[in-house]
Amino acid sequence: MIDTHAHLYLEEFSQDYPEVIAKAQNAGIEKIYLPNIDSQSIEAMLELELRYPDFCIATIGLHPCSVKKDFEKELYVVEDWLGRRKFVAIGEMGTDLYWDQTFWQEQQEAFKIQAEWAKKYDLPLIIHCRNSIDETIALLENLQEKEKPLKGIFHCFTGSLEQAQKIIALGFYLGIGGVVTFKNGGLDKVLSHIDLEHLVLETDSPYLAPVPYRGKRNESGYLSLIAQKIAEIQSVSLEEVKLKTTQNAQKVFGI
Ligand code: NI
């Protein structure tokens, strides 16, 4: 399995990340993608990548919750890194109308700029959107071109069936995490209508731990609980979920 989204470089793991990584490897995780947040998180993220080459893989981008008045300065740091070395994705980027709506204009601007970089470097986007799925779909629809199609993952997808179908039509994957195991999460009713070929697995560690760890610190080793739940919803074997979602992750990251 591949954890397409985990922030294992954060403070929450500073005391025991070697154990967390060992547990993930024992649980059958082959790779963990580390989406960046902003200029403050890059150093720790790259350090973790350096310690676990080919296992922990950094991506570069500016998280919408870090888009403030000075977002152009933050984006300059991302642009600089994109020119300095190879990355496999731009993220995490996106929109967020849940925490703060003050910088909505700036969020949209940062989205467009990062989407242009994705085209320029031919990289997938790792998209965060919270209370803003329709707005994000609309942004993407305006940016999508036939010659240079944008691709990537809608991380932590929790939307409706209609929204899922629009995302798939845009050529994007749905990142499924711990929310799928939550009672009354509602995601089971959507996923029962979505083919496995559109899904990738993610933990979003340290956030959104699946049941029975809900509310506790999440870690990549819990990924199989998410795969298991998808297998139940779709009435397929756990092996099939693991195989298909791994192939999808390989496709999106170009492995
Ligand atoms: Ni994240």
mmCIF file of C-alpha atoms and ligand atoms in Angstrom:
data_model
loop_
_atom_site.group_PDB
_atom_site.id
_atom_site.type_symbol
_atom_site.label_atom_id
_atom_site.label_comp_id
_atom_site.label_asym_id
_atom_site.label_seq_id
_atom_site.Cartn_x
_atom_site.Cartn_y
_atom_site.Cartn_z
ATOM 1 C CA MET A 1 0.000 0.000 0.000
ATOM 2 C CA ILE A 2 0.976 3.606 -0.508
ATOM 3 C CA ASP A 3 0.074 6.351 1.957
ATOM 4 C CA THR A 4 -0.441 9.230 -0.460
ATOM 5 C CA HIS A 5 -0.720 11.851 2.276
ATOM 6 C CA ALA A 6 0.983 12.005 5.682
ATOM 7 C CA HIS A 7 2.673 14.819 7.584
ATOM 8 C CA LEU A 8 5.118 12.630 9.487
ATOM 9 C CA TYR A 9 7.622 15.486 9.704
ATOM 10 C CA LEU A 10 5.416 17.434 12.146
ATOM 11 C CA GLU A 11 6.129 17.998 15.827
ATOM 12 C CA GLU A 12 3.640 15.241 16.770
ATOM 13 C CA PHE A 13 6.155 12.637 15.525
ATOM 14 C CA SER A 14 9.426 14.233 16.627
ATOM 15 C CA GLN A 15 9.864 11.853 19.566
ATOM 16 C CA ASP A 16 9.143 8.530 17.876
ATOM 17 C CA TYR A 17 9.151 8.784 14.087
ATOM 18 C CA PRO A 18 11.566 5.818 13.667
ATOM 19 C CA GLU A 19 9.016 3.577 15.437
ATOM 20 C CA VAL A 20 6.139 5.066 13.459
ATOM 21 C CA ILE A 21 7.964 4.362 10.178
ATOM 22 C CA ALA A 22 8.940 0.844 11.273
ATOM 23 C CA LYS A 23 5.299 0.119 12.147
ATOM 24 C CA ALA A 24 4.205 1.401 8.756
ATOM 25 C CA GLN A 25 6.737 -0.826 6.984
ATOM 26 C CA ASN A 26 5.584 -3.828 9.018
ATOM 27 C CA ALA A 27 1.977 -3.000 8.094
ATOM 28 C CA GLY A 28 2.803 -3.310 4.398
ATOM 29 C CA ILE A 29 3.286 0.343 3.464
ATOM 30 C CA GLU A 30 5.700 0.697 0.534
ATOM 31 C CA LYS A 31 5.853 4.463 0.246
ATOM 32 C CA ILE A 32 4.659 7.522 2.126
ATOM 33 C CA TYR A 33 4.149 10.879 0.411
ATOM 34 C CA LEU A 34 4.787 13.950 2.542
ATOM 35 C CA PRO A 35 2.841 16.998 1.351
ATOM 36 C CA ASN A 36 4.369 20.290 2.343
ATOM 37 C CA ILE A 37 2.486 23.000 4.273
ATOM 38 C CA ASP A 38 4.498 26.228 3.933
ATOM 39 C CA SER A 39 8.015 27.676 4.198
ATOM 40 C CA GLN A 40 8.216 26.689 7.880
ATOM 41 C CA SER A 41 7.711 22.966 7.249
ATOM 42 C CA ILE A 42 10.130 22.410 4.361
ATOM 43 C CA GLU A 43 13.288 21.777 6.368
ATOM 44 C CA ALA A 44 11.797 19.058 8.590
ATOM 45 C CA MET A 45 10.056 17.463 5.616
ATOM 46 C CA LEU A 46 13.232 17.271 3.519
ATOM 47 C CA GLU A 47 15.180 15.948 6.498
ATOM 48 C CA LEU A 48 12.718 13.081 6.932
ATOM 49 C CA GLU A 49 12.902 12.341 3.210
ATOM 50 C CA LEU A 50 16.689 12.240 3.427
ATOM 51 C CA ARG A 51 16.542 9.727 6.287
ATOM 52 C CA TYR A 52 14.201 7.395 4.403
ATOM 53 C CA PRO A 53 15.119 7.648 0.728
ATOM 54 C CA ASP A 54 12.596 6.077 -1.676
ATOM 55 C CA PHE A 55 10.247 5.497 1.258
ATOM 56 C CA CYS A 56 9.325 9.000 2.451
ATOM 57 C CA ILE A 57 8.847 11.296 -0.524
ATOM 58 C CA ALA A 58 8.454 15.049 -0.232
ATOM 59 C CA THR A 59 6.142 17.176 -2.371
ATOM 60 C CA ILE A 60 6.245 20.965 -2.558
ATOM 61 C CA GLY A 61 3.442 23.505 -2.371
ATOM 62 C CA LEU A 62 1.632 26.063 -0.247
ATOM 63 C CA HIS A 63 -1.304 24.939 1.899
ATOM 64 C CA PRO A 64 -4.395 27.185 1.601
ATOM 65 C CA CYS A 65 -4.486 27.728 5.377
ATOM 66 C CA SER A 66 -1.031 29.300 5.051
ATOM 67 C CA VAL A 67 -2.190 31.703 2.327
ATOM 68 C CA LYS A 68 -2.210 35.132 3.997
ATOM 69 C CA LYS A 69 -1.314 38.670 2.928
ATOM 70 C CA ASP A 70 2.289 37.596 2.309
ATOM 71 C CA PHE A 71 1.349 34.638 0.112
ATOM 72 C CA GLU A 72 3.512 35.833 -2.772
ATOM 73 C CA LYS A 73 6.600 35.556 -0.566
ATOM 74 C CA GLU A 74 5.547 32.049 0.420
ATOM 75 C CA LEU A 75 4.991 31.103 -3.212
ATOM 76 C CA TYR A 76 8.413 32.434 -4.122
ATOM 77 C CA VAL A 77 9.928 29.871 -1.736
ATOM 78 C CA VAL A 78 7.984 27.081 -3.456
ATOM 79 C CA GLU A 79 8.992 28.311 -6.904
ATOM 80 C CA ASP A 80 12.609 28.458 -5.827
ATOM 81 C CA TRP A 81 12.506 24.832 -4.619
ATOM 82 C CA LEU A 82 10.841 23.693 -7.833
ATOM 83 C CA GLY A 83 13.802 25.103 -9.738
ATOM 84 C CA ARG A 84 16.369 23.548 -7.424
ATOM 85 C CA ARG A 85 15.472 19.868 -7.405
ATOM 86 C CA LYS A 86 12.965 17.339 -8.656
ATOM 87 C CA PHE A 87 9.634 16.907 -6.854
ATOM 88 C CA VAL A 88 6.913 14.384 -7.679
ATOM 89 C CA ALA A 89 3.891 16.606 -6.953
ATOM 90 C CA ILE A 90 2.717 20.119 -6.088
ATOM 91 C CA GLY A 91 0.991 20.125 -2.741
ATOM 92 C CA GLU A 92 -0.537 20.430 -0.610
ATOM 93 C CA MET A 93 -2.374 23.301 -2.236
ATOM 94 C CA GLY A 94 -6.050 24.129 -2.611
ATOM 95 C CA THR A 95 -8.763 26.130 -0.914
ATOM 96 C CA ASP A 96 -10.276 26.331 2.563
ATOM 97 C CA LEU A 97 -13.389 28.265 3.515
ATOM 98 C CA TYR A 98 -13.751 26.473 6.844
ATOM 99 C CA TRP A 99 -11.002 27.971 8.991
ATOM 100 C CA ASP A 100 -10.771 31.457 7.537
ATOM 101 C CA GLN A 101 -12.440 33.217 4.606
ATOM 102 C CA THR A 102 -10.431 36.455 4.874
ATOM 103 C CA PHE A 103 -7.969 35.539 2.139
ATOM 104 C CA TRP A 104 -10.306 33.894 -0.343
ATOM 105 C CA GLN A 105 -9.060 36.062 -3.229
ATOM 106 C CA GLU A 106 -5.466 35.252 -2.347
ATOM 107 C CA GLN A 107 -6.306 31.536 -2.041
ATOM 108 C CA GLN A 108 -7.706 31.523 -5.560
ATOM 109 C CA GLU A 109 -4.662 33.366 -6.864
ATOM 110 C CA ALA A 110 -2.288 30.923 -5.135
ATOM 111 C CA PHE A 111 -4.303 28.043 -6.574
ATOM 112 C CA LYS A 112 -3.974 29.335 -10.136
ATOM 113 C CA ILE A 113 -0.252 29.992 -9.814
ATOM 114 C CA GLN A 114 0.448 26.523 -8.412
ATOM 115 C CA ALA A 115 -1.727 24.928 -11.095
ATOM 116 C CA GLU A 116 0.388 26.709 -13.721
ATOM 117 C CA TRP A 117 3.520 25.229 -12.160
ATOM 118 C CA ALA A 118 1.913 21.800 -12.280
ATOM 119 C CA LYS A 119 1.485 22.280 -16.027
ATOM 120 C CA LYS A 120 4.985 23.661 -16.482
ATOM 121 C CA TYR A 121 6.673 20.805 -14.611
ATOM 122 C CA ASP A 122 4.084 18.189 -15.601
ATOM 123 C CA LEU A 123 3.324 17.307 -11.967
ATOM 124 C CA PRO A 124 0.142 16.191 -10.217
ATOM 125 C CA LEU A 125 -1.613 18.455 -7.721
ATOM 126 C CA ILE A 126 -2.423 17.366 -4.186
ATOM 127 C CA ILE A 127 -5.527 19.393 -3.491
ATOM 128 C CA HIS A 128 -6.915 20.297 -0.082
ATOM 129 C CA CYS A 129 -10.428 21.688 -0.010
ATOM 130 C CA ARG A 130 -12.631 22.189 2.980
ATOM 131 C CA ASN A 131 -16.122 23.697 2.712
ATOM 132 C CA SER A 132 -15.039 24.605 -0.800
ATOM 133 C CA ILE A 133 -15.356 21.560 -3.068
ATOM 134 C CA ASP A 134 -17.677 23.245 -5.590
ATOM 135 C CA GLU A 135 -15.478 26.336 -5.703
ATOM 136 C CA THR A 136 -12.392 24.173 -6.240
ATOM 137 C CA ILE A 137 -14.028 22.123 -8.987
ATOM 138 C CA ALA A 138 -15.000 25.385 -10.711
ATOM 139 C CA LEU A 139 -11.430 26.705 -10.435
ATOM 140 C CA LEU A 140 -10.086 23.498 -11.975
ATOM 141 C CA GLU A 141 -12.660 23.460 -14.749
ATOM 142 C CA ASN A 142 -11.476 26.925 -15.776
ATOM 143 C CA LEU A 143 -7.816 25.891 -15.723
ATOM 144 C CA GLN A 144 -8.162 22.513 -17.418
ATOM 145 C CA GLU A 145 -6.760 22.338 -20.958
ATOM 146 C CA LYS A 146 -6.776 19.482 -23.454
ATOM 147 C CA GLU A 147 -3.087 19.819 -24.379
ATOM 148 C CA LYS A 148 -1.751 20.011 -20.831
ATOM 149 C CA PRO A 149 -4.342 18.351 -18.604
ATOM 150 C CA LEU A 150 -4.038 18.879 -14.880
ATOM 151 C CA LYS A 151 -4.110 15.694 -12.820
ATOM 152 C CA GLY A 152 -3.793 14.771 -9.174
ATOM 153 C CA ILE A 153 -5.642 13.933 -5.999
ATOM 154 C CA PHE A 154 -8.536 15.528 -4.137
ATOM 155 C CA HIS A 155 -7.087 14.811 -0.739
ATOM 156 C CA CYS A 156 -9.466 13.820 2.091
ATOM 157 C CA PHE A 157 -12.467 13.579 -0.186
ATOM 158 C CA THR A 158 -15.748 13.773 1.778
ATOM 159 C CA GLY A 159 -18.140 15.153 -0.830
ATOM 160 C CA SER A 160 -21.303 13.970 -2.558
ATOM 161 C CA LEU A 161 -21.620 11.473 -5.408
ATOM 162 C CA GLU A 162 -22.207 14.315 -7.855
ATOM 163 C CA GLN A 163 -19.040 16.079 -6.696
ATOM 164 C CA ALA A 164 -17.092 12.814 -6.907
ATOM 165 C CA GLN A 165 -18.226 12.312 -10.495
ATOM 166 C CA LYS A 166 -17.180 15.848 -11.452
ATOM 167 C CA ILE A 167 -13.744 15.284 -9.913
ATOM 168 C CA ILE A 168 -13.351 12.006 -11.803
ATOM 169 C CA ALA A 169 -14.457 13.700 -15.030
ATOM 170 C CA LEU A 170 -11.667 16.228 -14.454
ATOM 171 C CA GLY A 171 -9.206 13.328 -14.406
ATOM 172 C CA PHE A 172 -8.495 13.459 -10.681
ATOM 173 C CA TYR A 173 -8.370 10.732 -8.041
ATOM 174 C CA LEU A 174 -10.257 10.761 -4.739
ATOM 175 C CA GLY A 175 -7.998 10.504 -1.682
ATOM 176 C CA ILE A 176 -9.802 8.365 0.892
ATOM 177 C CA GLY A 177 -8.784 8.546 4.537
ATOM 178 C CA GLY A 178 -9.995 7.839 8.061
ATOM 179 C CA VAL A 179 -13.331 9.647 7.578
ATOM 180 C CA VAL A 180 -14.557 6.595 5.633
ATOM 181 C CA THR A 181 -14.524 4.637 8.921
ATOM 182 C CA PHE A 182 -16.506 7.254 10.864
ATOM 183 C CA LYS A 183 -20.059 6.454 11.819
ATOM 184 C CA ASN A 184 -22.431 8.839 10.012
ATOM 185 C CA GLY A 185 -19.542 10.046 7.846
ATOM 186 C CA GLY A 186 -21.775 9.340 4.841
ATOM 187 C CA LEU A 187 -18.844 8.459 2.617
ATOM 188 C CA ASP A 188 -19.912 4.783 2.377
ATOM 189 C CA LYS A 189 -23.026 5.748 0.405
ATOM 190 C CA VAL A 190 -20.901 7.649 -2.106
ATOM 191 C CA LEU A 191 -18.082 5.119 -2.420
ATOM 192 C CA SER A 192 -20.433 2.233 -3.073
ATOM 193 C CA HIS A 193 -21.070 3.903 -6.467
ATOM 194 C CA ILE A 194 -17.459 4.759 -7.328
ATOM 195 C CA ASP A 195 -15.115 2.357 -9.092
ATOM 196 C CA LEU A 196 -11.873 1.449 -7.290
ATOM 197 C CA GLU A 197 -9.874 2.765 -10.228
ATOM 198 C CA HIS A 198 -10.573 6.324 -9.035
ATOM 199 C CA LEU A 199 -9.418 5.921 -5.420
ATOM 200 C CA VAL A 200 -6.114 6.307 -3.601
ATOM 201 C CA LEU A 201 -5.479 5.705 0.099
ATOM 202 C CA GLU A 202 -4.184 8.267 2.566
ATOM 203 C CA THR A 203 -3.970 8.768 6.307
ATOM 204 C CA ASP A 204 -3.390 12.560 6.588
ATOM 205 C CA SER A 205 -1.365 11.707 9.705
ATOM 206 C CA PRO A 206 -1.366 12.992 12.398
ATOM 207 C CA TYR A 207 -4.990 14.025 11.718
ATOM 208 C CA LEU A 208 -8.222 12.081 11.149
ATOM 209 C CA ALA A 209 -7.257 8.698 12.603
ATOM 210 C CA PRO A 210 -9.578 5.886 11.521
ATOM 211 C CA VAL A 211 -11.793 3.964 13.950
ATOM 212 C CA PRO A 212 -10.842 2.546 16.490
ATOM 213 C CA TYR A 213 -8.172 5.248 16.887
ATOM 214 C CA ARG A 214 -10.508 8.158 16.131
ATOM 215 C CA GLY A 215 -9.463 11.258 18.081
ATOM 216 C CA LYS A 216 -5.952 9.926 18.685
ATOM 217 C CA ARG A 217 -2.804 10.635 16.706
ATOM 218 C CA ASN A 218 -3.003 9.080 13.269
ATOM 219 C CA GLU A 219 -0.095 7.225 11.664
ATOM 220 C CA SER A 220 0.627 5.576 8.319
ATOM 221 C CA GLY A 221 0.437 2.073 9.796
ATOM 222 C CA TYR A 222 -3.336 2.509 10.143
ATOM 223 C CA LEU A 223 -3.784 2.658 6.376
ATOM 224 C CA SER A 224 -5.044 -0.927 6.167
ATOM 225 C CA LEU A 225 -8.059 0.014 8.343
ATOM 226 C CA ILE A 226 -9.073 2.423 5.590
ATOM 227 C CA ALA A 227 -8.466 -0.199 2.884
ATOM 228 C CA GLN A 228 -10.506 -2.711 4.891
ATOM 229 C CA LYS A 229 -13.463 -0.338 5.139
ATOM 230 C CA ILE A 230 -13.416 0.332 1.391
ATOM 231 C CA ALA A 231 -13.334 -3.438 0.776
ATOM 232 C CA GLU A 232 -16.457 -3.810 2.949
ATOM 233 C CA ILE A 233 -18.302 -0.964 1.222
ATOM 234 C CA GLN A 234 -17.517 -2.269 -2.261
ATOM 235 C CA SER A 235 -17.847 -5.978 -1.405
ATOM 236 C CA VAL A 236 -14.411 -6.774 -2.803
ATOM 237 C CA SER A 237 -11.383 -8.376 -1.170
ATOM 238 C CA LEU A 238 -8.901 -6.401 0.885
ATOM 239 C CA GLU A 239 -6.193 -7.593 -1.510
ATOM 240 C CA GLU A 240 -7.991 -6.073 -4.457
ATOM 241 C CA VAL A 241 -8.346 -2.702 -2.710
ATOM 242 C CA LYS A 242 -4.657 -2.737 -1.819
ATOM 243 C CA LEU A 243 -3.585 -3.697 -5.331
ATOM 244 C CA LYS A 244 -5.803 -1.230 -7.225
ATOM 245 C CA THR A 245 -5.183 1.760 -4.971
ATOM 246 C CA THR A 246 -1.435 1.114 -5.090
ATOM 247 C CA GLN A 247 -1.537 1.004 -8.893
ATOM 248 C CA ASN A 248 -3.531 4.258 -8.902
ATOM 249 C CA ALA A 249 -1.004 5.956 -6.635
ATOM 250 C CA GLN A 250 1.818 4.744 -8.887
ATOM 251 C CA LYS A 251 0.011 6.202 -11.872
ATOM 252 C CA VAL A 252 -0.639 9.575 -10.326
ATOM 253 C CA PHE A 253 2.929 9.983 -9.031
ATOM 254 C CA GLY A 254 4.467 8.506 -12.187
ATOM 255 C CA ILE A 255 6.306 5.617 -10.539
HETATM 256 NI NI NI B 1 -2.550 17.462 4.693
#
